[in-house]
Amino acid sequence: MVNQSEKEELACTYAALLLHDSKLPISADHINKLVAAANVKVPAYYPKLFEQAFAKKSLGDYLVSGPAAGAAPAAAPAAAAGGAAPAAKKEEPKKKEEPKEEEDDDMGFGLFD
């Protein structure tokens, strides 16, 4: 179940995504209009926060790069979907083979014998 504050945040997020997709500026006024059309009441500062968040960096940049901790996984699907940047070739770390554990038979008895 989504609580009220999450609902308000989601309404502003969806409004920002819709504006970005429509190639309209993400402004507090536009967000307020979309949220009002959806019959959702949000605190007055939410649309302004979203506007400030996307004033220096576009929403598209956030969608491509993702959060700092998850930037690598988010970039791979974007490149595979026809992004302009070629996908970087990843080298998987070689797994060290763990030495085989000695079997219980070496002791002359087993757990279930």
Tab-separated table of N, CA and C in Angstrom, residues 25-112:
chain	number	residue	atom	x	y	z
A	25	PRO	N	9.305	21.995	-20.769
A	25	PRO	CA	10.166	22.279	-19.615
A	25	PRO	C	9.532	21.766	-18.320
A	26	ILE	N	10.367	21.228	-17.463
A	26	ILE	CA	9.889	20.739	-16.172
A	26	ILE	C	9.897	21.922	-15.220
A	27	SER	N	8.740	22.536	-15.088
A	27	SER	CA	8.611	23.702	-14.222
A	27	SER	C	7.565	23.410	-13.147
A	28	ALA	N	7.615	24.178	-12.071
A	28	ALA	CA	6.659	23.996	-10.978
A	28	ALA	C	5.239	24.229	-11.480
A	29	ASP	N	5.066	25.191	-12.378
A	29	ASP	CA	3.741	25.488	-12.908
A	29	ASP	C	3.180	24.308	-13.698
A	30	HIS	N	4.007	23.735	-14.570
A	30	HIS	CA	3.563	22.575	-15.350
A	30	HIS	C	3.258	21.381	-14.442
A	31	ILE	N	4.102	21.141	-13.464
A	31	ILE	CA	3.878	20.017	-12.551
A	31	ILE	C	2.586	20.228	-11.775
A	32	ASN	N	2.359	21.453	-11.290
A	32	ASN	CA	1.122	21.746	-10.560
A	32	ASN	C	-0.108	21.478	-11.416
A	33	LYS	N	-0.057	21.858	-12.693
A	33	LYS	CA	-1.201	21.638	-13.584
A	33	LYS	C	-1.477	20.147	-13.776
A	34	LEU	N	-0.427	19.385	-13.985
A	34	LEU	CA	-0.614	17.940	-14.199
A	34	LEU	C	-1.096	17.237	-12.932
A	35	VAL	N	-0.541	17.617	-11.801
A	35	VAL	CA	-0.941	16.999	-10.534
A	35	VAL	C	-2.393	17.347	-10.215
A	36	ALA	N	-2.783	18.593	-10.485
A	36	ALA	CA	-4.168	19.003	-10.250
A	36	ALA	C	-5.122	18.246	-11.177
A	37	ALA	N	-4.692	18.012	-12.416
A	37	ALA	CA	-5.521	17.263	-13.357
A	37	ALA	C	-5.708	15.817	-12.909
A	38	ALA	N	-4.759	15.310	-12.151
A	38	ALA	CA	-4.843	13.937	-11.638
A	38	ALA	C	-5.572	13.877	-10.299
A	39	ASN	N	-6.060	15.020	-9.829
A	39	ASN	CA	-6.773	15.101	-8.545
A	39	ASN	C	-5.927	14.635	-7.363
A	40	VAL	N	-4.660	15.014	-7.395
A	40	VAL	CA	-3.753	14.697	-6.291
A	40	VAL	C	-3.297	16.021	-5.695
A	41	LYS	N	-3.363	16.116	-4.380
A	41	LYS	CA	-2.893	17.319	-3.702
A	41	LYS	C	-1.493	17.045	-3.171
A	42	VAL	N	-0.563	17.929	-3.502
A	42	VAL	CA	0.817	17.794	-3.044
A	42	VAL	C	1.196	19.053	-2.278
A	43	PRO	N	2.152	18.956	-1.368
A	43	PRO	CA	2.622	20.164	-0.695
A	43	PRO	C	3.160	21.157	-1.724
A	44	ALA	N	3.013	22.425	-1.435
A	44	ALA	CA	3.381	23.475	-2.383
A	44	ALA	C	4.859	23.440	-2.767
A	45	TYR	N	5.708	22.913	-1.891
A	45	TYR	CA	7.144	22.925	-2.177
A	45	TYR	C	7.586	21.766	-3.079
A	46	TYR	N	6.776	20.726	-3.222
A	46	TYR	CA	7.180	19.574	-4.051
A	46	TYR	C	7.458	19.958	-5.502
A	47	PRO	N	6.533	20.626	-6.193
A	47	PRO	CA	6.818	20.978	-7.596
A	47	PRO	C	8.055	21.858	-7.741
A	48	LYS	N	8.263	22.758	-6.800
A	48	LYS	CA	9.438	23.623	-6.850
A	48	LYS	C	10.726	22.802	-6.678
A	49	LEU	N	10.697	21.802	-5.795
A	49	LEU	CA	11.861	20.924	-5.616
A	49	LEU	C	12.188	20.169	-6.903
A	50	PHE	N	11.141	19.669	-7.554
A	50	PHE	CA	11.361	18.940	-8.803
A	50	PHE	C	11.914	19.870	-9.882
A	51	GLU	N	11.396	21.083	-9.935
A	51	GLU	CA	11.897	22.051	-10.903
A	51	GLU	C	13.378	22.335	-10.654
A	52	GLN	N	13.751	22.533	-9.396
A	52	GLN	CA	15.151	22.807	-9.069
A	52	GLN	C	16.040	21.593	-9.341
A	53	ALA	N	15.512	20.407	-9.124
A	53	ALA	CA	16.299	19.194	-9.350
A	53	ALA	C	16.672	19.034	-10.823
A	54	PHE	N	15.779	19.481	-11.703
A	54	PHE	CA	16.024	19.314	-13.130
A	54	PHE	C	16.465	20.604	-13.803
A	55	ALA	N	16.806	21.624	-13.029
A	55	ALA	CA	17.258	22.889	-13.608
A	55	ALA	C	18.685	22.780	-14.140
A	56	LYS	N	19.550	22.058	-13.433
A	56	LYS	CA	20.959	21.946	-13.825
A	56	LYS	C	21.247	20.705	-14.650
A	57	LYS	N	20.485	19.665	-14.421
A	57	LYS	CA	20.698	18.400	-15.118
A	57	LYS	C	19.348	17.902	-15.608
A	58	SER	N	19.257	17.546	-16.870
A	58	SER	CA	17.964	17.140	-17.422
A	58	SER	C	17.551	15.762	-16.897
A	59	LEU	N	16.271	15.520	-16.961
A	59	LEU	CA	15.736	14.228	-16.526
A	59	LEU	C	16.318	13.101	-17.366
A	60	GLY	N	16.554	13.361	-18.641
A	60	GLY	CA	17.158	12.353	-19.516
A	60	GLY	C	18.532	11.924	-19.040
A	61	ASP	N	19.302	12.880	-18.503
A	61	ASP	CA	20.619	12.539	-17.972
A	61	ASP	C	20.503	11.606	-16.769
A	62	TYR	N	19.505	11.862	-15.924
A	62	TYR	CA	19.296	10.986	-14.773
A	62	TYR	C	18.848	9.595	-15.213
A	63	LEU	N	18.027	9.541	-16.237
A	63	LEU	CA	17.538	8.246	-16.706
A	63	LEU	C	18.647	7.407	-17.320
A	64	VAL	N	19.577	8.062	-17.994
A	64	VAL	CA	20.674	7.334	-18.625
A	64	VAL	C	21.708	6.904	-17.596
A	65	SER	N	22.081	7.823	-16.707
A	65	SER	CA	23.150	7.513	-15.760
A	65	SER	C	22.656	6.772	-14.536
A	66	GLY	N	21.460	7.045	-14.093
A	66	GLY	CA	20.926	6.400	-12.903
A	66	GLY	C	21.625	6.896	-11.660
A	67	PRO	N	21.310	6.296	-10.528
A	67	PRO	CA	21.964	6.703	-9.290
A	67	PRO	C	23.438	6.321	-9.303
A	68	ALA	N	24.220	6.960	-8.487
A	68	ALA	CA	25.669	6.737	-8.472
A	68	ALA	C	26.013	5.290	-8.165
A	69	ALA	N	25.291	4.664	-7.261
A	69	ALA	CA	25.610	3.285	-6.878
A	69	ALA	C	25.240	2.295	-7.973
A	70	GLY	N	24.241	2.604	-8.767
A	70	GLY	CA	23.789	1.652	-9.773
A	70	GLY	C	24.008	2.134	-11.186
A	71	ALA	N	25.011	2.952	-11.411
A	71	ALA	CA	25.204	3.546	-12.730
A	71	ALA	C	25.536	2.508	-13.789
A	72	ALA	N	26.342	1.524	-13.478
A	72	ALA	CA	26.740	0.540	-14.483
A	72	ALA	C	25.567	-0.310	-14.961
A	73	PRO	N	24.729	-0.857	-14.069
A	73	PRO	CA	23.613	-1.647	-14.568
A	73	PRO	C	22.605	-0.817	-15.355
A	74	ALA	N	22.415	0.445	-15.004
A	74	ALA	CA	21.438	1.269	-15.699
A	74	ALA	C	21.935	1.660	-17.087
A	75	ALA	N	23.223	1.781	-17.275
A	75	ALA	CA	23.771	2.207	-18.548
A	75	ALA	C	23.719	1.093	-19.587
A	76	ALA	N	23.844	-0.133	-19.192
A	76	ALA	CA	23.868	-1.232	-20.137
A	76	ALA	C	22.548	-1.380	-20.896
A	77	PRO	N	21.375	-1.374	-20.239
A	77	PRO	CA	20.138	-1.480	-21.010
A	77	PRO	C	19.912	-0.277	-21.919
A	78	ALA	N	20.329	0.900	-21.506
A	78	ALA	CA	20.140	2.086	-22.335
A	78	ALA	C	20.959	1.967	-23.616
A	79	ALA	N	22.152	1.463	-23.527
A	79	ALA	CA	22.996	1.296	-24.703
A	79	ALA	C	22.432	0.199	-25.601
A	80	ALA	N	21.899	-0.854	-25.020
A	80	ALA	CA	21.339	-1.942	-25.801
A	80	ALA	C	20.064	-1.514	-26.510
A	81	ALA	N	19.389	-0.514	-25.970
A	81	ALA	CA	18.139	-0.057	-26.565
A	81	ALA	C	18.369	0.916	-27.710
A	82	GLY	N	19.590	1.076	-28.158
A	82	GLY	CA	19.862	1.939	-29.292
A	82	GLY	C	20.430	3.271	-28.884
A	83	GLY	N	21.043	3.344	-27.719
A	83	GLY	CA	21.640	4.586	-27.264
A	83	GLY	C	22.805	4.965	-28.155
A	84	ALA	N	23.209	6.220	-28.115
A	84	ALA	CA	24.272	6.708	-28.976
A	84	ALA	C	25.641	6.168	-28.568
A	85	ALA	N	25.826	5.950	-27.281
A	85	ALA	CA	27.126	5.489	-26.801
A	85	ALA	C	27.249	3.982	-26.987
A	86	PRO	N	28.380	3.511	-27.504
A	86	PRO	CA	28.558	2.064	-27.635
A	86	PRO	C	28.734	1.437	-26.262
A	87	ALA	N	28.273	0.230	-26.150
A	87	ALA	CA	28.377	-0.465	-24.865
A	87	ALA	C	29.834	-0.809	-24.595
A	88	ALA	N	30.255	-0.551	-23.388
A	88	ALA	CA	31.630	-0.865	-23.003
A	88	ALA	C	31.754	-2.361	-22.787
A	89	LYS	N	32.852	-2.899	-23.256
A	89	LYS	CA	33.065	-4.331	-23.103
A	89	LYS	C	33.521	-4.607	-21.684
A	90	LYS	N	32.784	-5.458	-21.019
A	90	LYS	CA	33.114	-5.774	-19.628
A	90	LYS	C	33.931	-7.054	-19.583
A	91	GLU	N	34.903	-7.018	-18.735
A	91	GLU	CA	35.654	-8.237	-18.486
A	91	GLU	C	35.208	-8.771	-17.148
A	92	GLU	N	34.725	-9.972	-17.185
A	92	GLU	CA	34.278	-10.576	-15.935
A	92	GLU	C	35.495	-11.059	-15.166
A	93	PRO	N	35.498	-10.799	-13.862
A	93	PRO	CA	36.641	-11.276	-13.077
A	93	PRO	C	36.675	-12.795	-13.073
A	94	LYS	N	37.882	-13.298	-13.191
A	94	LYS	CA	38.027	-14.750	-13.199
A	94	LYS	C	37.778	-15.286	-11.809
A	95	LYS	N	36.996	-16.317	-11.763
A	95	LYS	CA	36.669	-16.911	-10.472
A	95	LYS	C	37.805	-17.832	-10.046
A	96	LYS	N	38.184	-17.680	-8.807
A	96	LYS	CA	39.204	-18.569	-8.269
A	96	LYS	C	38.552	-19.890	-7.919
A	97	GLU	N	39.219	-20.930	-8.320
A	97	GLU	CA	38.687	-22.238	-7.984
A	97	GLU	C	38.985	-22.533	-6.522
A	98	GLU	N	37.926	-22.863	-5.825
A	98	GLU	CA	38.110	-23.202	-4.420
A	98	GLU	C	38.570	-24.645	-4.333
A	99	PRO	N	39.488	-24.916	-3.411
A	99	PRO	CA	39.921	-26.303	-3.277
A	99	PRO	C	38.757	-27.175	-2.828
A	100	LYS	N	38.730	-28.362	-3.392
A	100	LYS	CA	37.650	-29.275	-3.027
A	100	LYS	C	37.803	-29.688	-1.575
A	101	GLU	N	36.652	-29.686	-0.910
A	101	GLU	CA	36.683	-30.108	0.486
A	101	GLU	C	36.816	-31.618	0.530
A	102	GLU	N	37.508	-32.056	1.534
A	102	GLU	CA	37.673	-33.489	1.666
A	102	GLU	C	36.332	-34.117	2.012
A	103	GLU	N	36.100	-35.247	1.421
A	103	GLU	CA	34.842	-35.920	1.670
A	103	GLU	C	34.887	-36.624	3.017
A	104	ASP	N	33.714	-36.837	3.573
A	104	ASP	CA	33.618	-37.492	4.870
A	104	ASP	C	34.071	-38.945	4.799
A	105	ASP	N	34.076	-39.523	3.614
A	105	ASP	CA	34.489	-40.919	3.469
A	105	ASP	C	35.938	-41.107	3.901
A	106	ASP	N	36.733	-40.055	3.823
A	106	ASP	CA	38.139	-40.165	4.202
A	106	ASP	C	38.283	-40.461	5.694
A	107	MET	N	37.290	-40.111	6.489
A	107	MET	CA	37.381	-40.341	7.931
A	107	MET	C	36.890	-41.719	8.314
A	108	GLY	N	36.336	-42.417	7.386
A	108	GLY	CA	35.899	-43.761	7.668
A	108	GLY	C	34.425	-43.829	8.078
A	109	PHE	N	33.773	-42.707	8.183
A	109	PHE	CA	32.343	-42.704	8.481
A	109	PHE	C	31.688	-41.500	7.824
A	110	GLY	N	30.402	-41.591	7.663
A	110	GLY	CA	29.649	-40.485	7.089
A	110	GLY	C	28.605	-40.012	8.090
A	111	LEU	N	28.024	-38.921	7.833
A	111	LEU	CA	27.048	-38.335	8.725
A	111	LEU	C	25.803	-39.203	8.853
A	112	PHE	N	25.413	-39.832	7.751
A	112	PHE	CA	24.169	-40.602	7.761
A	112	PHE	C	24.422	-42.113	7.704
